[in-house]
CSV table of C-alpha atoms in Angstrom, one decimal:
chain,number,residue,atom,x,y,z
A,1080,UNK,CA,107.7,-122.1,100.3
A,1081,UNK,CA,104.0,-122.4,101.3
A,1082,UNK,CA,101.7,-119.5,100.5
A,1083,UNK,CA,97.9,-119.5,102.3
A,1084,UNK,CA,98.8,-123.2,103.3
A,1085,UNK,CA,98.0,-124.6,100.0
A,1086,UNK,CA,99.7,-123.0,97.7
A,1087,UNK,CA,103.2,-124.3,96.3
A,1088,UNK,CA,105.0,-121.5,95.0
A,1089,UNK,CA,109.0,-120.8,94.4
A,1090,UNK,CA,111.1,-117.7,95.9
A,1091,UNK,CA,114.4,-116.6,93.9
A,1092,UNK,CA,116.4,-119.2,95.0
A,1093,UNK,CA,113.8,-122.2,95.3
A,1094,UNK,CA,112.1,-124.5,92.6
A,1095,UNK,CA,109.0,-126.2,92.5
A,1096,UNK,CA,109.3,-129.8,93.1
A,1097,UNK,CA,106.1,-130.9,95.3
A,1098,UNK,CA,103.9,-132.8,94.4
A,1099,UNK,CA,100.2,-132.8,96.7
A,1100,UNK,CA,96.8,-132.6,96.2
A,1101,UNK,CA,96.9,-130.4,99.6
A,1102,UNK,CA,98.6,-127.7,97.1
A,1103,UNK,CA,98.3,-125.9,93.7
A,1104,UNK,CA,101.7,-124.9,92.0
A,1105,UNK,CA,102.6,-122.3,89.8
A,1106,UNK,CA,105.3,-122.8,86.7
A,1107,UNK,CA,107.0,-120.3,84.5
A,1108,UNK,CA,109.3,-121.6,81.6
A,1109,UNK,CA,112.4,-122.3,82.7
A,1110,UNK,CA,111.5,-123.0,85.8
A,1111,UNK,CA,114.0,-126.4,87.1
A,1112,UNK,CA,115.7,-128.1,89.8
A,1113,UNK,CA,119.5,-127.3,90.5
A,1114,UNK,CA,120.1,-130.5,92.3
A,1115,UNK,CA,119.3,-132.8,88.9
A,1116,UNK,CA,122.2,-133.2,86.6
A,1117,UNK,CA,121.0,-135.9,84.3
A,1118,UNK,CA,118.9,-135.0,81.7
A,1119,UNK,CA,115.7,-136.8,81.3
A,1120,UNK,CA,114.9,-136.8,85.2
A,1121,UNK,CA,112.2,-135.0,86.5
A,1122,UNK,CA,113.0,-131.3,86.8
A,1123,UNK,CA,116.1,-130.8,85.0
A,1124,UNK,CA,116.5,-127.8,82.7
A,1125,UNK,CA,120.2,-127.4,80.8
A,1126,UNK,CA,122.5,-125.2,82.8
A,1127,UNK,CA,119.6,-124.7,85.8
A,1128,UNK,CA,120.9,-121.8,88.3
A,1129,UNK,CA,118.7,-119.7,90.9
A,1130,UNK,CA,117.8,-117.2,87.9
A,1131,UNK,CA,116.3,-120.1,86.9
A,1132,UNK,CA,113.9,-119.9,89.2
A,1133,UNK,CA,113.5,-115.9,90.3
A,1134,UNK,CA,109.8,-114.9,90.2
A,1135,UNK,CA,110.8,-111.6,90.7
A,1136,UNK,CA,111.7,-111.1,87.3
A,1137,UNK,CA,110.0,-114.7,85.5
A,1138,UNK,CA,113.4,-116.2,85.7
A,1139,UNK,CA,115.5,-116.6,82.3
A,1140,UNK,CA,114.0,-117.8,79.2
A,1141,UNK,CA,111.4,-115.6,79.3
A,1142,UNK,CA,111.8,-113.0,81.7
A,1143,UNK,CA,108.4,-110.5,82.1
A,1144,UNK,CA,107.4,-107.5,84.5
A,1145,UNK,CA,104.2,-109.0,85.0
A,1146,UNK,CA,105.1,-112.5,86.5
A,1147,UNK,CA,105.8,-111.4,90.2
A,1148,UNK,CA,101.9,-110.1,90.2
A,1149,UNK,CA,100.6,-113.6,88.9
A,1150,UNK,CA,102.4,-115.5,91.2
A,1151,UNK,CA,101.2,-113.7,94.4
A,1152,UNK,CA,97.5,-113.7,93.0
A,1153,UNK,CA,98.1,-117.5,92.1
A,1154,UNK,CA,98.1,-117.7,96.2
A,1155,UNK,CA,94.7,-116.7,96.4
A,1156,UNK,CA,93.5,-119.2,93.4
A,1157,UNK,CA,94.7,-121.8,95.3
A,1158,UNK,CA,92.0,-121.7,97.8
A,1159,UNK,CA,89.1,-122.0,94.9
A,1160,UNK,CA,91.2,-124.6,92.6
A,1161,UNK,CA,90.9,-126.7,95.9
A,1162,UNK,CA,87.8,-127.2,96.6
A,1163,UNK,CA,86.4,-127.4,92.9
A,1164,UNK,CA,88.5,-130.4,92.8
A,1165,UNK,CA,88.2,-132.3,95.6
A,1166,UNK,CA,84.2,-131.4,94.8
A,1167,UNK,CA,85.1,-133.4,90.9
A,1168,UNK,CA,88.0,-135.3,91.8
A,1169,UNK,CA,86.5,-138.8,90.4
A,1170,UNK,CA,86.2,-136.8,86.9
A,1171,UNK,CA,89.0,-134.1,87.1
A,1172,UNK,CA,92.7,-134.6,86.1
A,1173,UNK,CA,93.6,-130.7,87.0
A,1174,UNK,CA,92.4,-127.8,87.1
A,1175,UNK,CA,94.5,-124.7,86.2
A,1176,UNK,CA,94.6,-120.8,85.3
A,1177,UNK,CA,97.0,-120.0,82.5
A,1178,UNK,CA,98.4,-116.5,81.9
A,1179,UNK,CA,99.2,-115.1,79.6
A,1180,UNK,CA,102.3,-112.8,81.3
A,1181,UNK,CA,102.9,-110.5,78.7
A,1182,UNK,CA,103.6,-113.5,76.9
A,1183,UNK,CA,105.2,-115.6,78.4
A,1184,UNK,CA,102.9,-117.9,79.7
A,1185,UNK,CA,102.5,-118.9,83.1
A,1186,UNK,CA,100.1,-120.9,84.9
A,1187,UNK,CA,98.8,-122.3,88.3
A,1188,UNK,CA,97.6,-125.6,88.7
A,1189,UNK,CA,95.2,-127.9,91.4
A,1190,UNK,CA,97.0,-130.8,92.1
A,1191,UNK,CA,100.6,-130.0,92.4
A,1192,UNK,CA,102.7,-131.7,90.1
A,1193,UNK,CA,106.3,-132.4,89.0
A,1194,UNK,CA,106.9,-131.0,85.6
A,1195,UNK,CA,109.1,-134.0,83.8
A,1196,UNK,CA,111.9,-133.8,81.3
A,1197,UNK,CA,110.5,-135.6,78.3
A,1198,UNK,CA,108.3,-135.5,75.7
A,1199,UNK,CA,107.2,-132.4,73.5
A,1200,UNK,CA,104.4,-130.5,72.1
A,1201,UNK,CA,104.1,-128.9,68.8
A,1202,UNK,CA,104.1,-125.2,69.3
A,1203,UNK,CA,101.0,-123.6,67.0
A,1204,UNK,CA,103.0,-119.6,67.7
A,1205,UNK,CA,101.4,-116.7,68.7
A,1206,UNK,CA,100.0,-115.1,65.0
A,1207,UNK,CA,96.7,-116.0,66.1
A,1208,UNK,CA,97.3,-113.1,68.6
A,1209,UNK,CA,97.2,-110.5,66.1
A,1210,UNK,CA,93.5,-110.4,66.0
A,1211,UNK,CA,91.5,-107.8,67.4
A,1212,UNK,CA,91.1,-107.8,70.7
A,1213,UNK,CA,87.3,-109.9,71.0
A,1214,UNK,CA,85.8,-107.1,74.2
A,1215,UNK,CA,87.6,-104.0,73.0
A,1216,UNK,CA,86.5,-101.2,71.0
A,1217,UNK,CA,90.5,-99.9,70.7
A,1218,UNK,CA,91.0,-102.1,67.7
A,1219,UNK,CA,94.3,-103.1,69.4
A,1220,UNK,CA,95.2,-106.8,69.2
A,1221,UNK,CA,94.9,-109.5,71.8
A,1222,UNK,CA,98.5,-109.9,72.7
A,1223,UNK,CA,101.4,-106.9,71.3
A,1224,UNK,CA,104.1,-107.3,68.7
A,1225,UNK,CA,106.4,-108.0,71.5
A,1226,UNK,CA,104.6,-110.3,73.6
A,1227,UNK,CA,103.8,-112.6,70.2
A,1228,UNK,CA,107.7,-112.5,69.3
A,1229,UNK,CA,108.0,-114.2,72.6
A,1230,UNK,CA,106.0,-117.2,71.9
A,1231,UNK,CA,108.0,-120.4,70.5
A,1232,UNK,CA,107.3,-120.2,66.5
A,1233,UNK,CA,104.7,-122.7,64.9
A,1234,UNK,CA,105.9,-125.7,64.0
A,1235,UNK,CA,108.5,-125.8,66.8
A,1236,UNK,CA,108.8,-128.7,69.5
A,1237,UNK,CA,108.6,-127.5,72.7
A,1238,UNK,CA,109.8,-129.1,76.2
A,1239,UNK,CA,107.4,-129.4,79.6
A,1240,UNK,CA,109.6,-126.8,80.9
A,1241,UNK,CA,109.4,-124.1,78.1
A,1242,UNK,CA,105.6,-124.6,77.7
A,1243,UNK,CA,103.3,-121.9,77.2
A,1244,UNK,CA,99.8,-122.5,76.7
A,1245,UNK,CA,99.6,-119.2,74.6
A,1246,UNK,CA,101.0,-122.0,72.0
A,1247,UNK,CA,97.9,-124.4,72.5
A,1248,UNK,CA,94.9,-124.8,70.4
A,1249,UNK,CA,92.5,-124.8,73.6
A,1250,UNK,CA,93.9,-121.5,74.7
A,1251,UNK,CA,93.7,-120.3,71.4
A,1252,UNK,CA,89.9,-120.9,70.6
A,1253,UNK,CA,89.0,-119.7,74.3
A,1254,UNK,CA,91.0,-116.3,73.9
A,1255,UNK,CA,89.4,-115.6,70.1
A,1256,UNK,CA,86.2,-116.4,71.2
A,1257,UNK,CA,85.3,-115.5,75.1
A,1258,UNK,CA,81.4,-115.5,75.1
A,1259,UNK,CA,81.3,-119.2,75.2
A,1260,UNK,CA,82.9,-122.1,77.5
A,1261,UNK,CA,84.8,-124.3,75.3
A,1262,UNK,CA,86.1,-127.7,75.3
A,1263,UNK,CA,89.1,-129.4,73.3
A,1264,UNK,CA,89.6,-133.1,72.4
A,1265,UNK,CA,89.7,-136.0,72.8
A,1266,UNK,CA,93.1,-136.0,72.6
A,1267,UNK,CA,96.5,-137.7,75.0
A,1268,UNK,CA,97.8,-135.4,77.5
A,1269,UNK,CA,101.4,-135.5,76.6
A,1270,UNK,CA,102.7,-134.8,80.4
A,1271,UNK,CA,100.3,-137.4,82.2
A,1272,UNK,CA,99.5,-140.6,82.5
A,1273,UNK,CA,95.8,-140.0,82.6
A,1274,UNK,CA,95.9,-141.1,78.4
A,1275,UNK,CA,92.9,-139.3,76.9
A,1276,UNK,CA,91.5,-136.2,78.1
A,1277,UNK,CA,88.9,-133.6,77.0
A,1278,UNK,CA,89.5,-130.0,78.2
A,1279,UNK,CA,87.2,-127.3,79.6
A,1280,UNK,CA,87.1,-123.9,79.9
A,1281,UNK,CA,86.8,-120.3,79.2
A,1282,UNK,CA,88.8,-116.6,78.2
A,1283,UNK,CA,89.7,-114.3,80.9
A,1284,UNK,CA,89.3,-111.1,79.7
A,1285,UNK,CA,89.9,-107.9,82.4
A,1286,UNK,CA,86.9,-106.3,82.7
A,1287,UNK,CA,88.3,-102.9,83.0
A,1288,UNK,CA,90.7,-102.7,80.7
A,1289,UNK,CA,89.6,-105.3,78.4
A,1290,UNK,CA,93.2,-107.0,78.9
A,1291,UNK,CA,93.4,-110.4,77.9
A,1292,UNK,CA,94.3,-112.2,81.3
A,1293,UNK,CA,94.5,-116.0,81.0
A,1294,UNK,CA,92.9,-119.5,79.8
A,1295,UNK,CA,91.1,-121.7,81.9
A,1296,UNK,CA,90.9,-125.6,82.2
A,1297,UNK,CA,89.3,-128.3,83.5
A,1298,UNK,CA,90.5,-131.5,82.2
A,1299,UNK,CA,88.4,-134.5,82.3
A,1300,UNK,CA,89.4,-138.0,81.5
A,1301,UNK,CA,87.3,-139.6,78.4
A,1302,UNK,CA,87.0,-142.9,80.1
A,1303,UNK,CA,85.0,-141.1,83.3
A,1304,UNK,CA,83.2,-139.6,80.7
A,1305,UNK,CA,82.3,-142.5,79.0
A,1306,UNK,CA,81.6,-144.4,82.8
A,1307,UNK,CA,78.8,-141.4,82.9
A,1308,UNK,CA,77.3,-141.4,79.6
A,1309,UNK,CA,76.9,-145.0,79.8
């Protein structure tokens, strides 16, 4: 389905295969394509069904209350992910919100992609969470006991389509320390073919309830970077 005209999202029945720079997608784990049998192709997931793919209730490998209310304010993001890329598109890979749904992870990204079947990333786990929350004065920690256990453990290697970027040293340094912008690498962007990337970007933090919300990220490619140092 479309949502605002550029926005790619998925109903409960309905997966996320487009792939535009007229549209921004949004992913949850698990997410997959129930017409692709082989494993390895793009958007296979092991025993794929239509709860696979239900935003209603974050579908099955990590279902959360909160990611129904991401997706539909993912449809507004869309409209300033677009511009801010076609404005930096000689220097941008992708740029992309990533929530932390209770979490679970989610995320929505500018260009659309297909998510592929291979490769891995080491998970670094959610501990890190446990610390107090950075703009609180509640002493609570950034993420619950629950919402850490849901986090793939350290150490663990993770699939495109269980990734959450709760579980990635860039989201990790932006959600400990949100005064700042922040930037990660160089380092190979495991689901591209861009090769090496540095990353960009800043904590979301609600700024009435001091909620951690999401990472941000810009992604630049080093050899642009280089082309405008030089």
């Amino acid at each position: 389905s479309s949502m605002h005209g550029i926005f790619q999202g998925n109903n409960d029945n309905e997966s996320l295969m487009h792939v535009s720079t007229s549209h921004a997608s949004f992913f949850m784990q698990g997410q997959c394509d129930q017409s692709v049998s082989e494993p390895g192709k793009e958007g296979y997931y092991e025993n794929c069904t239509d709860a696979n793919n239900n935003v209603f209730t974050g579908g099955v490998v990590r279902p959360t209350k909160t990611n129904y209310q991401l997706y539909r304010g993912s449809a507004d993001l869309a409209f300033i992910l677009k511009p801010l890329y076609e404005f930096h598109h000689r220097d941008v890979t992708l740029i992309g919100v990533y929530f932390a749904n209770s979490g679970a992870g989610a995320w929505v990204e500018f260009p659309s992609k297909k998510l592929g079947a291979n490769g891995t990333y080491e998970s670094i786990g959610c501990d890190w969470a446990n610390a107090t929350n950075p703009v609180s004065d509640t002493l609570q920690p950034i993420l619950s006991n629950e919402e850490r256990r849901g986090c793939h453990p350290r150490g663990d290697l993770v699939p495109p389509r269980e990734y959450n970027p709760l579980e990635r040293g860039w989201c990790r340094t932006q959600a400990l320390n949100p005064e700042r912008s922040h930037n990660d690498g160089p380092y190979l962007d495991s689901f591209s073919d861009y090769g090496m990337v540095m990353t960009f970007g800043r904590a979301i933090y609600d700024r009435i309830t001091k909620e951690f919300v999401a990472c941000s990220r810009v992604d630049v490619k080093v050899a642009r970077l280089t082309e405008i140092i030089n």
